[in-house]
PDB file of C-alpha atoms in Angstrom:
ATOM      1  CA  UNK V 155       5.206 -14.433  16.051  1.00 94.00           C
ATOM      2  CA  UNK V 156       4.282 -15.816  12.827  1.00 93.00           C
ATOM      3  CA  UNK V 157       5.326 -13.442  10.221  1.00 92.00           C
ATOM      4  CA  UNK V 158       3.410 -14.125   6.797  1.00 91.00           C
ATOM      5  CA  UNK V 159       5.833 -12.891   3.857  1.00 87.00           C
ATOM      6  CA  UNK V 160       4.301 -15.027   0.678  1.00 77.00           C
ATOM      7  CA  UNK V 161       2.142 -14.345  -1.731  1.00 69.00           C
ATOM      8  CA  UNK V 162      -0.600 -16.814  -0.333  1.00 70.00           C
ATOM      9  CA  UNK V 163      -3.623 -14.227   0.508  1.00 72.00           C
ATOM     10  CA  UNK V 164      -5.711 -17.118   0.119  1.00 76.00           C
ATOM     11  CA  UNK V 165      -4.746 -19.045   2.895  1.00 80.00           C
ATOM     12  CA  UNK V 166      -3.985 -16.045   5.475  1.00 81.00           C
ATOM     13  CA  UNK V 167      -7.510 -17.032   7.343  1.00 84.00           C
ATOM     14  CA  UNK V 168      -6.180 -20.586   7.982  1.00 90.00           C
ATOM     15  CA  UNK V 169      -2.830 -19.321   9.178  1.00 92.00           C
ATOM     16  CA  UNK V 170      -4.246 -16.622  11.312  1.00 92.00           C
ATOM     17  CA  UNK V 171      -6.341 -19.248  12.897  1.00 94.00           C
ATOM     18  CA  UNK V 172      -3.468 -21.852  13.194  1.00 95.00           C
ATOM     19  CA  UNK V 173      -1.545 -18.794  15.132  1.00 95.00           C
ATOM     20  CA  UNK V 174      -4.446 -18.185  17.561  1.00 95.00           C
ATOM     21  CA  UNK V 175      -4.485 -22.056  18.630  1.00 95.00           C
ATOM     22  CA  UNK V 176      -0.751 -21.849  19.089  1.00 96.00           C
ATOM     23  CA  UNK V 177      -1.109 -19.001  20.923  1.00 96.00           C
ATOM     24  CA  UNK V 178       1.374 -16.761  18.421  1.00 95.00           C
ATOM     25  CA  UNK V 179       1.196 -13.113  17.386  1.00 97.00           C
ATOM     26  CA  UNK V 180       0.632 -12.646  13.392  1.00 97.00           C
ATOM     27  CA  UNK V 181       2.178 -10.132  11.135  1.00 96.00           C
ATOM     28  CA  UNK V 182       1.367 -10.109   7.041  1.00 94.00           C
ATOM     29  CA  UNK V 183       2.975  -8.128   4.333  1.00 91.00           C
ATOM     30  CA  UNK V 184      -0.347  -9.308   2.369  1.00 82.00           C
ATOM     31  CA  UNK V 185      -2.808  -6.926   0.470  1.00 80.00           C
ATOM     32  CA  UNK V 186      -5.910  -8.746  -0.645  1.00 75.00           C
ATOM     33  CA  UNK V 187      -9.599  -7.265   0.863  1.00 76.00           C
ATOM     34  CA  UNK V 188     -10.533 -11.096   1.117  1.00 78.00           C
ATOM     35  CA  UNK V 189      -7.922 -11.645   3.888  1.00 80.00           C
ATOM     36  CA  UNK V 190      -8.570  -8.340   5.449  1.00 88.00           C
ATOM     37  CA  UNK V 191     -12.407  -9.605   5.814  1.00 89.00           C
ATOM     38  CA  UNK V 192     -11.410 -13.024   7.505  1.00 91.00           C
ATOM     39  CA  UNK V 193      -9.312 -11.298  10.064  1.00 93.00           C
ATOM     40  CA  UNK V 194     -11.476  -8.757  10.837  1.00 94.00           C
ATOM     41  CA  UNK V 195     -14.063 -11.746  11.338  1.00 94.00           C
ATOM     42  CA  UNK V 196     -11.654 -13.357  13.925  1.00 95.00           C
ATOM     43  CA  UNK V 197     -10.777 -10.092  15.936  1.00 96.00           C
ATOM     44  CA  UNK V 198     -13.434 -10.876  18.708  1.00 96.00           C
ATOM     45  CA  UNK V 199     -11.185 -13.872  19.553  1.00 96.00           C
ATOM     46  CA  UNK V 200      -7.741 -12.318  18.693  1.00 97.00           C
ATOM     47  CA  UNK V 201      -8.651  -9.740  21.569  1.00 96.00           C
ATOM     48  CA  UNK V 202     -10.003 -12.657  24.084  1.00 96.00           C
ATOM     49  CA  UNK V 203      -6.501 -14.200  23.441  1.00 97.00           C
ATOM     50  CA  UNK V 204      -4.725 -11.221  24.054  1.00 97.00           C
ATOM     51  CA  UNK V 205      -2.745 -11.778  20.848  1.00 97.00           C
ATOM     52  CA  UNK V 206      -1.240  -8.975  18.886  1.00 98.00           C
ATOM     53  CA  UNK V 207      -2.169  -9.216  15.226  1.00 97.00           C
ATOM     54  CA  UNK V 208      -0.657  -6.917  12.653  1.00 97.00           C
ATOM     55  CA  UNK V 209      -1.711  -6.874   8.850  1.00 95.00           C
ATOM     56  CA  UNK V 210      -0.891  -4.813   5.814  1.00 94.00           C
ATOM     57  CA  UNK V 211       2.736  -4.015   6.805  1.00 96.00           C
ATOM     58  CA  UNK V 212       5.345  -3.430   4.685  1.00 95.00           C
ATOM     59  CA  UNK V 213       5.892  -0.449   1.752  1.00 94.00           C
ATOM     60  CA  UNK V 214       2.359  -0.958   0.185  1.00 90.00           C
ATOM     61  CA  UNK V 215       0.435  -0.558   2.141  1.00 92.00           C
ATOM     62  CA  UNK V 216       2.092   0.267   5.408  1.00 96.00           C
ATOM     63  CA  UNK V 217       4.442   2.970   4.781  1.00 97.00           C
ATOM     64  CA  UNK V 218       1.614   5.274   3.173  1.00 97.00           C
ATOM     65  CA  UNK V 219      -0.627   5.451   6.375  1.00 97.00           C
ATOM     66  CA  UNK V 220       2.413   5.724   8.173  1.00 98.00           C
ATOM     67  CA  UNK V 221       3.587   8.599   5.983  1.00 98.00           C
ATOM     68  CA  UNK V 222       0.446  10.346   6.475  1.00 98.00           C
ATOM     69  CA  UNK V 223       0.392  10.345  10.517  1.00 98.00           C
ATOM     70  CA  UNK V 224       3.882  11.336  10.222  1.00 97.00           C
ATOM     71  CA  UNK V 225       2.661  14.552   8.382  1.00 97.00           C
ATOM     72  CA  UNK V 226       0.005  14.824  10.953  1.00 96.00           C
ATOM     73  CA  UNK V 227       2.523  14.363  13.867  1.00 96.00           C
ATOM     74  CA  UNK V 228       4.754  17.501  12.342  1.00 93.00           C
ATOM     75  CA  UNK V 229       1.670  19.710  11.815  1.00 94.00           C
ATOM     76  CA  UNK V 230      -0.712  20.858  14.406  1.00 90.00           C
ATOM     77  CA  UNK V 231      -3.864  21.217  11.916  1.00 95.00           C
ATOM     78  CA  UNK V 232      -2.905  18.546   8.925  1.00 97.00           C
ATOM     79  CA  UNK V 233      -6.033  18.939   6.694  1.00 97.00           C
ATOM     80  CA  UNK V 234      -5.263  18.072   3.142  1.00 97.00           C
ATOM     81  CA  UNK V 235      -3.096  14.698   1.786  1.00 98.00           C
ATOM     82  CA  UNK V 236      -2.053  13.433  -1.435  1.00 97.00           C
ATOM     83  CA  UNK V 237      -0.386   9.756  -1.412  1.00 97.00           C
ATOM     84  CA  UNK V 238       1.079   8.668  -4.602  1.00 97.00           C
ATOM     85  CA  UNK V 239       3.129   5.732  -5.663  1.00 96.00           C
ATOM     86  CA  UNK V 240       5.243   4.559  -8.302  1.00 96.00           C
ATOM     87  CA  UNK V 241       7.263   1.498  -9.263  1.00 91.00           C
ATOM     88  CA  UNK V 242       9.874   0.902 -11.781  1.00 90.00           C
ATOM     89  CA  UNK V 243      10.833  -2.694 -12.205  1.00 88.00           C
ATOM     90  CA  UNK V 244      12.138  -5.554 -14.623  1.00 86.00           C
ATOM     91  CA  UNK V 245      11.204  -7.856 -12.043  1.00 82.00           C
ATOM     92  CA  UNK V 246       7.733  -7.740 -10.439  1.00 78.00           C
ATOM     93  CA  UNK V 247       7.987 -11.280  -8.558  1.00 74.00           C
ATOM     94  CA  UNK V 248       6.445 -14.946  -9.458  1.00 76.00           C
ATOM     95  CA  UNK V 249       3.491 -15.757 -11.828  1.00 78.00           C
ATOM     96  CA  UNK V 250       1.409 -16.608  -8.877  1.00 73.00           C
ATOM     97  CA  UNK V 251       1.843 -13.413  -6.839  1.00 70.00           C
ATOM     98  CA  UNK V 252       1.169 -11.398  -9.625  1.00 78.00           C
ATOM     99  CA  UNK V 253      -2.035 -13.397 -10.470  1.00 76.00           C
ATOM    100  CA  UNK V 254      -3.042 -12.400  -7.149  1.00 69.00           C
ATOM    101  CA  UNK V 255      -2.373  -8.690  -7.859  1.00 69.00           C
ATOM    102  CA  UNK V 256      -4.536  -8.729 -10.929  1.00 73.00           C
ATOM    103  CA  UNK V 257      -7.116 -10.758  -9.459  1.00 69.00           C
ATOM    104  CA  UNK V 258      -7.565  -7.904  -6.969  1.00 64.00           C
ATOM    105  CA  UNK V 259      -7.517  -5.231 -10.024  1.00 65.00           C
ATOM    106  CA  UNK V 260     -10.670  -7.177 -11.419  1.00 65.00           C
ATOM    107  CA  UNK V 261     -12.391  -5.559  -8.429  1.00 66.00           C
ATOM    108  CA  UNK V 262     -10.535  -1.900  -8.732  1.00 73.00           C
ATOM    109  CA  UNK V 263     -12.367   1.066  -8.118  1.00 83.00           C
ATOM    110  CA  UNK V 264     -10.784   4.691  -7.034  1.00 92.00           C
ATOM    111  CA  UNK V 265     -11.653   7.135  -4.359  1.00 95.00           C
ATOM    112  CA  UNK V 266     -10.958  10.418  -3.442  1.00 97.00           C
ATOM    113  CA  UNK V 267     -12.134  12.125   0.003  1.00 97.00           C
ATOM    114  CA  UNK V 268     -13.749  15.365  -0.359  1.00 95.00           C
ATOM    115  CA  UNK V 269     -16.474  16.997   1.043  1.00 94.00           C
ATOM    116  CA  UNK V 270     -16.720  14.811   4.142  1.00 94.00           C
ATOM    117  CA  UNK V 271     -16.932  11.625   2.680  1.00 96.00           C
ATOM    118  CA  UNK V 272     -15.353   9.040  -0.005  1.00 96.00           C
ATOM    119  CA  UNK V 273     -16.252   9.588  -3.450  1.00 96.00           C
ATOM    120  CA  UNK V 274     -15.606   7.228  -6.668  1.00 96.00           C
ATOM    121  CA  UNK V 275     -13.128   8.416  -8.768  1.00 94.00           C
ATOM    122  CA  UNK V 276     -11.384   7.226 -12.354  1.00 87.00           C
ATOM    123  CA  UNK V 277      -9.373   7.942 -15.024  1.00 85.00           C
ATOM    124  CA  UNK V 278     -10.784  11.489 -15.276  1.00 91.00           C
ATOM    125  CA  UNK V 279      -9.509  12.435 -11.961  1.00 94.00           C
ATOM    126  CA  UNK V 280      -6.087  11.314 -12.899  1.00 92.00           C
ATOM    127  CA  UNK V 281      -2.992  13.923 -11.907  1.00 94.00           C
ATOM    128  CA  UNK V 282       0.364  14.425 -12.981  1.00 94.00           C
ATOM    129  CA  UNK V 283       2.930  13.739  -9.912  1.00 95.00           C
ATOM    130  CA  UNK V 284       6.485  14.656  -9.701  1.00 95.00           C
ATOM    131  CA  UNK V 285       8.573  11.359  -8.410  1.00 95.00           C
ATOM    132  CA  UNK V 286      12.034  13.202  -8.534  1.00 94.00           C
ATOM    133  CA  UNK V 287      14.309  10.886  -9.891  1.00 92.00           C
ATOM    134  CA  UNK V 288      11.669   8.768 -11.490  1.00 94.00           C
ATOM    135  CA  UNK V 289      10.273  11.999 -12.746  1.00 93.00           C
ATOM    136  CA  UNK V 290       6.920  12.986 -13.705  1.00 94.00           C
ATOM    137  CA  UNK V 291       4.179   9.976 -13.963  1.00 93.00           C
ATOM    138  CA  UNK V 292       0.379  10.109 -14.730  1.00 91.00           C
ATOM    139  CA  UNK V 293      -1.310   8.752 -11.617  1.00 93.00           C
ATOM    140  CA  UNK V 294      -4.896   7.519 -11.365  1.00 92.00           C
ATOM    141  CA  UNK V 295      -6.688   7.507  -8.089  1.00 95.00           C
ATOM    142  CA  UNK V 296      -6.759   4.226  -5.997  1.00 92.00           C
ATOM    143  CA  UNK V 297      -8.287   3.254  -2.957  1.00 90.00           C
ATOM    144  CA  UNK V 298      -6.278   1.683   0.245  1.00 91.00           C
ATOM    145  CA  UNK V 299      -8.432   0.160   3.290  1.00 93.00           C
ATOM    146  CA  UNK V 300      -5.330   1.360   5.859  1.00 95.00           C
ATOM    147  CA  UNK V 301      -5.807   4.928   4.526  1.00 96.00           C
ATOM    148  CA  UNK V 302     -10.284   4.897   4.638  1.00 95.00           C
ATOM    149  CA  UNK V 303     -10.474   5.975   8.191  1.00 94.00           C
ATOM    150  CA  UNK V 304      -7.984   8.234   8.584  1.00 97.00           C
ATOM    151  CA  UNK V 305      -9.833  11.660   7.529  1.00 97.00           C
ATOM    152  CA  UNK V 306     -11.844  11.211  10.432  1.00 95.00           C
ATOM    153  CA  UNK V 307      -9.224  10.421  12.897  1.00 95.00           C
ATOM    154  CA  UNK V 308      -6.921  12.948  12.086  1.00 96.00           C
ATOM    155  CA  UNK V 309      -9.497  15.844  10.735  1.00 96.00           C
ATOM    156  CA  UNK V 310      -8.630  15.987   7.187  1.00 97.00           C
ATOM    157  CA  UNK V 311     -10.582  17.791   4.665  1.00 97.00           C
ATOM    158  CA  UNK V 312      -9.064  16.156   1.343  1.00 97.00           C
ATOM    159  CA  UNK V 313      -7.309  12.879   1.007  1.00 98.00           C
ATOM    160  CA  UNK V 314      -6.231  11.608  -2.591  1.00 96.00           C
ATOM    161  CA  UNK V 315      -4.351   8.171  -3.277  1.00 94.00           C
ATOM    162  CA  UNK V 316      -2.714   7.540  -6.536  1.00 96.00           C
ATOM    163  CA  UNK V 317      -1.157   4.907  -8.251  1.00 94.00           C
ATOM    164  CA  UNK V 318       1.281   5.303 -10.967  1.00 93.00           C
ATOM    165  CA  UNK V 319       1.412   2.563 -13.919  1.00 85.00           C
ATOM    166  CA  UNK V 320       4.624   0.558 -15.216  1.00 87.00           C
ATOM    167  CA  UNK V 321       5.333   1.047 -18.421  1.00 87.00           C
ATOM    168  CA  UNK V 322       3.185   1.634 -21.793  1.00 85.00           C
ATOM    169  CA  UNK V 323       2.979  -1.980 -22.440  1.00 90.00           C
ATOM    170  CA  UNK V 324       1.406  -2.650 -19.374  1.00 88.00           C
ATOM    171  CA  UNK V 325      -0.521   0.277 -18.962  1.00 86.00           C
ATOM    172  CA  UNK V 326      -2.189   0.353 -22.131  1.00 85.00           C
ATOM    173  CA  UNK V 327      -2.629  -3.647 -23.058  1.00 88.00           C
ATOM    174  CA  UNK V 328      -2.448  -5.736 -20.043  1.00 86.00           C
ATOM    175  CA  UNK V 329      -4.263  -4.186 -17.406  1.00 82.00           C
ATOM    176  CA  UNK V 330      -7.116  -2.967 -19.611  1.00 81.00           C
ATOM    177  CA  UNK V 331      -7.126  -6.452 -21.130  1.00 84.00           C
ATOM    178  CA  UNK V 332      -7.264  -7.947 -17.566  1.00 77.00           C
ATOM    179  CA  UNK V 333      -9.678  -5.639 -16.621  1.00 76.00           C
ATOM    180  CA  UNK V 334     -12.323  -6.637 -19.705  1.00 80.00           C
ATOM    181  CA  UNK V 335     -11.470 -10.456 -19.194  1.00 80.00           C
ATOM    182  CA  UNK V 336     -12.385 -10.192 -15.425  1.00 73.00           C
ATOM    183  CA  UNK V 337     -15.787  -8.275 -15.982  1.00 74.00           C
ATOM    184  CA  UNK V 338     -16.670 -11.146 -18.518  1.00 80.00           C
ATOM    185  CA  UNK V 339     -15.797 -13.839 -15.734  1.00 77.00           C
ATOM    186  CA  UNK V 340     -13.700 -13.070 -12.771  1.00 73.00           C
ATOM    187  CA  UNK V 341     -10.383 -14.963 -12.495  1.00 72.00           C
ATOM    188  CA  UNK V 342     -10.790 -15.438 -16.717  1.00 76.00           C
ATOM    189  CA  UNK V 343      -7.470 -15.090 -18.357  1.00 78.00           C
ATOM    190  CA  UNK V 344      -5.704 -14.063 -15.239  1.00 82.00           C
ATOM    191  CA  UNK V 345      -2.938 -16.368 -15.406  1.00 84.00           C
ATOM    192  CA  UNK V 346      -2.223 -15.522 -19.356  1.00 87.00           C
ATOM    193  CA  UNK V 347      -2.060 -11.779 -17.888  1.00 87.00           C
ATOM    194  CA  UNK V 348       0.206 -12.250 -15.200  1.00 87.00           C
ATOM    195  CA  UNK V 349       2.650 -13.940 -17.462  1.00 90.00           C
ATOM    196  CA  UNK V 350       2.063 -10.666 -19.680  1.00 90.00           C
ATOM    197  CA  UNK V 351       2.536  -8.492 -17.011  1.00 88.00           C
ATOM    198  CA  UNK V 352       5.958  -9.943 -16.248  1.00 91.00           C
ATOM    199  CA  UNK V 353       6.991 -10.162 -19.819  1.00 92.00           C
ATOM    200  CA  UNK V 354       5.940  -6.534 -20.125  1.00 92.00           C
ATOM    201  CA  UNK V 355       7.746  -5.189 -17.116  1.00 91.00           C
ATOM    202  CA  UNK V 356      11.025  -7.479 -18.031  1.00 91.00           C
ATOM    203  CA  UNK V 357      11.031  -6.063 -22.028  1.00 93.00           C
ATOM    204  CA  UNK V 358       9.859  -2.564 -21.595  1.00 92.00           C
ATOM    205  CA  UNK V 359      10.762  -1.121 -18.206  1.00 89.00           C
ATOM    206  CA  UNK V 360      13.591   1.559 -18.317  1.00 90.00           C
ATOM    207  CA  UNK V 361      15.859   2.817 -15.354  1.00 92.00           C
ATOM    208  CA  UNK V 362      15.701   4.152 -12.793  1.00 93.00           C
ATOM    209  CA  UNK V 363      14.457   1.106 -11.047  1.00 94.00           C
ATOM    210  CA  UNK V 364      13.099   1.161  -7.677  1.00 95.00           C
ATOM    211  CA  UNK V 365       9.931   2.085  -5.846  1.00 96.00           C
ATOM    212  CA  UNK V 366       8.734   5.830  -4.721  1.00 97.00           C
ATOM    213  CA  UNK V 367       6.060   6.977  -2.504  1.00 98.00           C
ATOM    214  CA  UNK V 368       5.590  10.814  -2.694  1.00 98.00           C
ATOM    215  CA  UNK V 369       3.582  12.414  -0.041  1.00 98.00           C
ATOM    216  CA  UNK V 370       2.047  15.952  -0.330  1.00 98.00           C
ATOM    217  CA  UNK V 371       0.384  17.456   2.724  1.00 98.00           C
ATOM    218  CA  UNK V 372      -0.726  21.176   3.766  1.00 97.00           C
ATOM    219  CA  UNK V 373      -2.117  22.008   7.290  1.00 96.00           C
ATOM    220  CA  UNK V 374      -4.877  24.779   7.681  1.00 95.00           C
ATOM    221  CA  UNK V 375      -2.177  27.477   8.376  1.00 95.00           C
ATOM    222  CA  UNK V 376      -0.942  26.940   4.758  1.00 94.00           C
ATOM    223  CA  UNK V 377       2.373  24.822   6.011  1.00 94.00           C
ATOM    224  CA  UNK V 378       2.992  22.332   3.464  1.00 96.00           C
ATOM    225  CA  UNK V 379       5.548  18.945   3.304  1.00 96.00           C
ATOM    226  CA  UNK V 380       6.346  17.371   0.066  1.00 96.00           C
ATOM    227  CA  UNK V 381       8.142  14.295   1.097  1.00 97.00           C
ATOM    228  CA  UNK V 382       9.457  11.367  -1.007  1.00 97.00           C
ATOM    229  CA  UNK V 383      10.489   8.108   0.175  1.00 98.00           C
ATOM    230  CA  UNK V 384      12.283   5.844  -1.999  1.00 97.00           C
ATOM    231  CA  UNK V 385      14.700   2.948  -2.632  1.00 97.00           C
ATOM    232  CA  UNK V 386      16.168   1.040  -5.762  1.00 95.00           C
ATOM    233  CA  UNK V 387      14.445  -2.289  -4.719  1.00 93.00           C
ATOM    234  CA  UNK V 388      10.766  -2.713  -4.053  1.00 90.00           C
ATOM    235  CA  UNK V 389      11.431  -6.607  -2.510  1.00 90.00           C
ATOM    236  CA  UNK V 390      14.236  -4.377   0.167  1.00 96.00           C
ATOM    237  CA  UNK V 391      12.121  -1.916   0.813  1.00 96.00           C
ATOM    238  CA  UNK V 392       9.395  -4.040   1.881  1.00 95.00           C
ATOM    239  CA  UNK V 393      11.715  -5.437   4.319  1.00 96.00           C
ATOM    240  CA  UNK V 394      12.837  -2.161   5.715  1.00 98.00           C
ATOM    241  CA  UNK V 395       9.692  -1.084   6.322  1.00 98.00           C
ATOM    242  CA  UNK V 396       8.327  -4.420   7.882  1.00 97.00           C
ATOM    243  CA  UNK V 397      11.245  -4.334  10.109  1.00 98.00           C
ATOM    244  CA  UNK V 398      10.802  -0.801  11.326  1.00 98.00           C
ATOM    245  CA  UNK V 399       7.585  -2.217  12.832  1.00 98.00           C
ATOM    246  CA  UNK V 400       8.903  -5.255  14.095  1.00 97.00           C
ATOM    247  CA  UNK V 401      11.379  -2.968  16.081  1.00 98.00           C
ATOM    248  CA  UNK V 402       8.594  -1.171  17.629  1.00 98.00           C
ATOM    249  CA  UNK V 403       6.682  -4.871  18.350  1.00 98.00           C
ATOM    250  CA  UNK V 404       9.883  -6.139  19.866  1.00 97.00           C
ATOM    251  CA  UNK V 405      10.529  -3.619  22.254  1.00 97.00           C
ATOM    252  CA  UNK V 406       6.476  -3.439  23.350  1.00 96.00           C
ATOM    253  CA  UNK V 407       5.700  -0.384  22.027  1.00 96.00           C
ATOM    254  CA  UNK V 408       3.768  -1.815  19.429  1.00 96.00           C
ATOM    255  CA  UNK V 409       2.803  -5.084  20.792  1.00 96.00           C
ATOM    256  CA  UNK V 410      -0.673  -4.372  21.972  1.00 96.00           C
ATOM    257  CA  UNK V 411      -3.544  -6.754  22.057  1.00 96.00           C
ATOM    258  CA  UNK V 412      -6.095  -6.545  18.777  1.00 97.00           C
ATOM    259  CA  UNK V 413      -6.084  -6.458  15.055  1.00 97.00           C
ATOM    260  CA  UNK V 414      -3.905  -3.687  13.784  1.00 97.00           C
ATOM    261  CA  UNK V 415      -2.549  -2.259  10.790  1.00 97.00           C
ATOM    262  CA  UNK V 416       0.655  -1.324  10.550  1.00 97.00           C
ATOM    263  CA  UNK V 417       0.284   2.259   9.284  1.00 97.00           C
ATOM    264  CA  UNK V 418      -2.168   2.969  12.515  1.00 97.00           C
ATOM    265  CA  UNK V 419      -0.219   1.037  15.117  1.00 97.00           C
ATOM    266  CA  UNK V 420       3.777   2.311  15.011  1.00 98.00           C
ATOM    267  CA  UNK V 421       4.780   5.482  15.894  1.00 98.00           C
ATOM    268  CA  UNK V 422       5.475   7.444  12.604  1.00 98.00           C
ATOM    269  CA  UNK V 423       8.164   9.721  13.325  1.00 97.00           C
ATOM    270  CA  UNK V 424      10.323   6.652  14.926  1.00 98.00           C
ATOM    271  CA  UNK V 425       9.491   4.613  12.069  1.00 98.00           C
ATOM    272  CA  UNK V 426      10.681   7.156   9.474  1.00 98.00           C
ATOM    273  CA  UNK V 427      14.038   7.461  11.502  1.00 97.00           C
ATOM    274  CA  UNK V 428      14.339   3.767  11.907  1.00 98.00           C
ATOM    275  CA  UNK V 429      13.566   3.500   7.920  1.00 98.00           C
ATOM    276  CA  UNK V 430      16.130   6.091   6.997  1.00 98.00           C
ATOM    277  CA  UNK V 431      18.915   4.113   8.923  1.00 98.00           C
ATOM    278  CA  UNK V 432      18.038   1.235   6.763  1.00 98.00           C
ATOM    279  CA  UNK V 433      18.728   2.695   3.368  1.00 97.00           C
ATOM    280  CA  UNK V 434      15.274   4.092   2.740  1.00 98.00           C
ATOM    281  CA  UNK V 435      16.073   7.756   0.978  1.00 97.00           C
ATOM    282  CA  UNK V 436      13.768  10.634   2.213  1.00 97.00           C
ATOM    283  CA  UNK V 437      13.989  13.894   0.444  1.00 96.00           C
ATOM    284  CA  UNK V 438      11.813  16.820   0.428  1.00 90.00           C
ATOM    285  CA  UNK V 439      11.164  17.538  -3.519  1.00 82.00           C
TER     286      UNK V 439
END
């Protein structure tokens, strides 16, 4: 298997094609709408070659869809789901990886699922989420390809995807500036904004540091589940979630021909247990 862990979304299509030619399976931890489209274009060839291609692995994306499917496995009739994520860190990554993040934000559009369809949502639909040790944080609606088809598959009536900010400097200066420049000309000032983002995290981030994913789920019968998955190191959390997927791939239970998103492929109950064994904390709050 070829495992792509670098922030090189622009080369993902080439790597995937090379894996196909070499007769290898493929897995990445990259979030990029363009990369996903390139992989989807290769899907007929992937199936024809009986190869297993896994994309959007890791903590985000990857873990959110896994946690939603975990809740669906626990409840007979899961109906409402809210998933929210917070990252508190002084070390976000390199300039190149942060540049890729900001490029994706140029096309940002939040969505909420209700009344049988995904509807556009923005700052007016923001909500406060209790992240336990990370405190209560204001979160804005986001979007996620891995969650888009889950309402139909699981019979959900309401789904919310929310993202918390980093700190006041990043949230109110860097991100708005980057989005304004991106509207003027896509890519304009992205590298400058990436450097500002990294500096803003180093300068203004406050403990506790780490990553948290909050799941709030409700069944048709009124059962509820409020679960927080957290780790003090976002990079290690990504590795833990990825390894949880690899364990199922290696024993054959998640080694199936075709193009898969990690959160749709793996057994969610086993994945949660394996992640907990590797140091991910799960607590009901």
